[in-house]
Amino acid sequence: MLYKVIHIGQAIKERVQQKEIAIERICNFLNKDEDFVNSVYESKSIDTDILLRWSKLLEYDFFRLYSSHLILYAPPSAVNKTKEKSNKTQTPQFRKNIYTQEIKNFIIKKIDSGEMTQADVIKEYSIPKSTLHRWLQKK
């Protein structure tokens, strides 16, 4: 899965095919018609309430695709970290990035295939050198 470009409808369709779920069951669960389901398959993005229902039906966290994208392509900058500490906000603040196994496999695959070097990965994704070396030792 390429995390840079996310086509959520395509990801949903692939998961439906993997799980071999009948269209009738999908329509009943979502309380929608077959045309709606087909329009979701073609959509690059969908409403979060609908995405949550798809996640439950297909037993897969589709939101993780977006989280992975944020971790890989929009890491927090050092300037933003200091400002966030001084401002009290109502939104939850996460203490650190959590790299999922999918992200680790994605990065290791890029290195193993020769598509990127370790230095390229560190520069492109802002992954600490020690973290990357730990992943490579454990593979």
PDB file of N, CA and C in Angstrom, residues 3 72 99-118 121 125 127 131-139:
ATOM      1  N   TYR A   3       1.253   4.890   0.943  1.00  0.00           N
ATOM      2  CA  TYR A   3       0.593   5.781   1.882  1.00  0.00           C
ATOM      3  C   TYR A   3       0.561   7.226   1.414  1.00  0.00           C
ATOM      4  N   LEU A  72       4.305   9.532   8.038  1.00  0.00           N
ATOM      5  CA  LEU A  72       5.359   9.467   7.029  1.00  0.00           C
ATOM      6  C   LEU A  72       5.591  10.792   6.308  1.00  0.00           C
ATOM      7  N   TYR A  99       4.819   4.301  15.417  1.00  0.00           N
ATOM      8  CA  TYR A  99       5.019   3.685  14.113  1.00  0.00           C
ATOM      9  C   TYR A  99       4.385   2.299  14.134  1.00  0.00           C
ATOM     10  N   THR A 100       3.393   2.094  13.291  1.00  0.00           N
ATOM     11  CA  THR A 100       2.735   0.790  13.227  1.00  0.00           C
ATOM     12  C   THR A 100       3.637  -0.207  12.505  1.00  0.00           C
ATOM     13  N   GLN A 101       3.319  -1.464  12.644  1.00  0.00           N
ATOM     14  CA  GLN A 101       4.091  -2.503  11.956  1.00  0.00           C
ATOM     15  C   GLN A 101       4.000  -2.324  10.446  1.00  0.00           C
ATOM     16  N   GLU A 102       2.846  -1.846   9.969  1.00  0.00           N
ATOM     17  CA  GLU A 102       2.679  -1.614   8.530  1.00  0.00           C
ATOM     18  C   GLU A 102       3.658  -0.553   8.036  1.00  0.00           C
ATOM     19  N   ILE A 103       3.830   0.504   8.813  1.00  0.00           N
ATOM     20  CA  ILE A 103       4.767   1.566   8.433  1.00  0.00           C
ATOM     21  C   ILE A 103       6.195   1.030   8.462  1.00  0.00           C
ATOM     22  N   LYS A 104       6.521   0.280   9.488  1.00  0.00           N
ATOM     23  CA  LYS A 104       7.871  -0.292   9.580  1.00  0.00           C
ATOM     24  C   LYS A 104       8.153  -1.183   8.372  1.00  0.00           C
ATOM     25  N   ASN A 105       7.197  -2.039   8.024  1.00  0.00           N
ATOM     26  CA  ASN A 105       7.364  -2.927   6.870  1.00  0.00           C
ATOM     27  C   ASN A 105       7.498  -2.134   5.578  1.00  0.00           C
ATOM     28  N   PHE A 106       6.728  -1.073   5.443  1.00  0.00           N
ATOM     29  CA  PHE A 106       6.775  -0.211   4.268  1.00  0.00           C
ATOM     30  C   PHE A 106       8.173   0.391   4.104  1.00  0.00           C
ATOM     31  N   ILE A 107       8.743   0.911   5.189  1.00  0.00           N
ATOM     32  CA  ILE A 107      10.068   1.533   5.155  1.00  0.00           C
ATOM     33  C   ILE A 107      11.145   0.483   4.887  1.00  0.00           C
ATOM     34  N   ILE A 108      11.080  -0.637   5.586  1.00  0.00           N
ATOM     35  CA  ILE A 108      12.085  -1.691   5.413  1.00  0.00           C
ATOM     36  C   ILE A 108      12.051  -2.228   3.980  1.00  0.00           C
ATOM     37  N   LYS A 109      10.852  -2.354   3.414  1.00  0.00           N
ATOM     38  CA  LYS A 109      10.717  -2.827   2.036  1.00  0.00           C
ATOM     39  C   LYS A 109      11.387  -1.860   1.059  1.00  0.00           C
ATOM     40  N   LYS A 110      11.247  -0.558   1.301  1.00  0.00           N
ATOM     41  CA  LYS A 110      11.893   0.444   0.437  1.00  0.00           C
ATOM     42  C   LYS A 110      13.411   0.317   0.501  1.00  0.00           C
ATOM     43  N   ILE A 111      13.943   0.043   1.685  1.00  0.00           N
ATOM     44  CA  ILE A 111      15.396  -0.091   1.848  1.00  0.00           C
ATOM     45  C   ILE A 111      15.874  -1.391   1.222  1.00  0.00           C
ATOM     46  N   ASP A 112      15.181  -2.498   1.514  1.00  0.00           N
ATOM     47  CA  ASP A 112      15.576  -3.810   0.990  1.00  0.00           C
ATOM     48  C   ASP A 112      15.518  -3.878  -0.534  1.00  0.00           C
ATOM     49  N   SER A 113      14.555  -3.184  -1.126  1.00  0.00           N
ATOM     50  CA  SER A 113      14.428  -3.215  -2.585  1.00  0.00           C
ATOM     51  C   SER A 113      15.446  -2.307  -3.274  1.00  0.00           C
ATOM     52  N   GLY A 114      16.116  -1.479  -2.489  1.00  0.00           N
ATOM     53  CA  GLY A 114      17.091  -0.561  -3.063  1.00  0.00           C
ATOM     54  C   GLY A 114      16.462   0.721  -3.573  1.00  0.00           C
ATOM     55  N   GLU A 115      15.157   0.866  -3.352  1.00  0.00           N
ATOM     56  CA  GLU A 115      14.456   2.070  -3.795  1.00  0.00           C
ATOM     57  C   GLU A 115      14.954   3.311  -3.041  1.00  0.00           C
ATOM     58  N   MET A 116      15.294   3.110  -1.766  1.00  0.00           N
ATOM     59  CA  MET A 116      15.810   4.199  -0.942  1.00  0.00           C
ATOM     60  C   MET A 116      16.961   3.679  -0.084  1.00  0.00           C
ATOM     61  N   THR A 117      17.872   4.571   0.261  1.00  0.00           N
ATOM     62  CA  THR A 117      18.932   4.217   1.206  1.00  0.00           C
ATOM     63  C   THR A 117      18.459   4.590   2.603  1.00  0.00           C
ATOM     64  N   GLN A 118      19.223   4.167   3.594  1.00  0.00           N
ATOM     65  CA  GLN A 118      18.865   4.527   4.964  1.00  0.00           C
ATOM     66  C   GLN A 118      18.876   6.041   5.138  1.00  0.00           C
ATOM     67  N   VAL A 121      15.719   7.564   3.700  1.00  0.00           N
ATOM     68  CA  VAL A 121      14.566   7.344   4.572  1.00  0.00           C
ATOM     69  C   VAL A 121      14.599   8.329   5.741  1.00  0.00           C
ATOM     70  N   TYR A 125      11.443  10.949   5.637  1.00  0.00           N
ATOM     71  CA  TYR A 125      10.369  10.697   6.595  1.00  0.00           C
ATOM     72  C   TYR A 125      10.664  11.195   8.010  1.00  0.00           C
ATOM     73  N   ILE A 127      12.577  10.044  10.281  1.00  0.00           N
ATOM     74  CA  ILE A 127      12.646   8.946  11.249  1.00  0.00           C
ATOM     75  C   ILE A 127      14.028   8.997  11.894  1.00  0.00           C
ATOM     76  N   THR A 131      16.126   4.754  15.587  1.00  0.00           N
ATOM     77  CA  THR A 131      14.875   4.012  15.409  1.00  0.00           C
ATOM     78  C   THR A 131      14.948   3.145  14.161  1.00  0.00           C
ATOM     79  N   LEU A 132      15.440   3.716  13.070  1.00  0.00           N
ATOM     80  CA  LEU A 132      15.566   2.969  11.816  1.00  0.00           C
ATOM     81  C   LEU A 132      16.513   1.783  11.980  1.00  0.00           C
ATOM     82  N   HIS A 133      17.646   2.004  12.644  1.00  0.00           N
ATOM     83  CA  HIS A 133      18.602   0.911  12.850  1.00  0.00           C
ATOM     84  C   HIS A 133      17.997  -0.206  13.700  1.00  0.00           C
ATOM     85  N   ARG A 134      17.180   0.160  14.679  1.00  0.00           N
ATOM     86  CA  ARG A 134      16.519  -0.834  15.518  1.00  0.00           C
ATOM     87  C   ARG A 134      15.563  -1.678  14.689  1.00  0.00           C
ATOM     88  N   TRP A 135      14.815  -1.049  13.790  1.00  0.00           N
ATOM     89  CA  TRP A 135      13.897  -1.784  12.924  1.00  0.00           C
ATOM     90  C   TRP A 135      14.643  -2.751  12.029  1.00  0.00           C
ATOM     91  N   LEU A 136      15.763  -2.296  11.489  1.00  0.00           N
ATOM     92  CA  LEU A 136      16.531  -3.139  10.568  1.00  0.00           C
ATOM     93  C   LEU A 136      17.181  -4.321  11.283  1.00  0.00           C
ATOM     94  N   GLN A 137      17.563  -4.136  12.537  1.00  0.00           N
ATOM     95  CA  GLN A 137      18.158  -5.228  13.307  1.00  0.00           C
ATOM     96  C   GLN A 137      17.117  -6.293  13.641  1.00  0.00           C
ATOM     97  N   LYS A 138      15.874  -5.869  13.867  1.00  0.00           N
ATOM     98  CA  LYS A 138      14.822  -6.783  14.291  1.00  0.00           C
ATOM     99  C   LYS A 138      14.167  -7.529  13.126  1.00  0.00           C
ATOM    100  N   LYS A 139      14.395  -7.103  11.904  1.00  0.00           N
ATOM    101  CA  LYS A 139      13.667  -7.715  10.771  1.00  0.00           C
ATOM    102  C   LYS A 139      13.996  -9.138  10.522  1.00  0.00           C
TER     103      LYS A 139
END
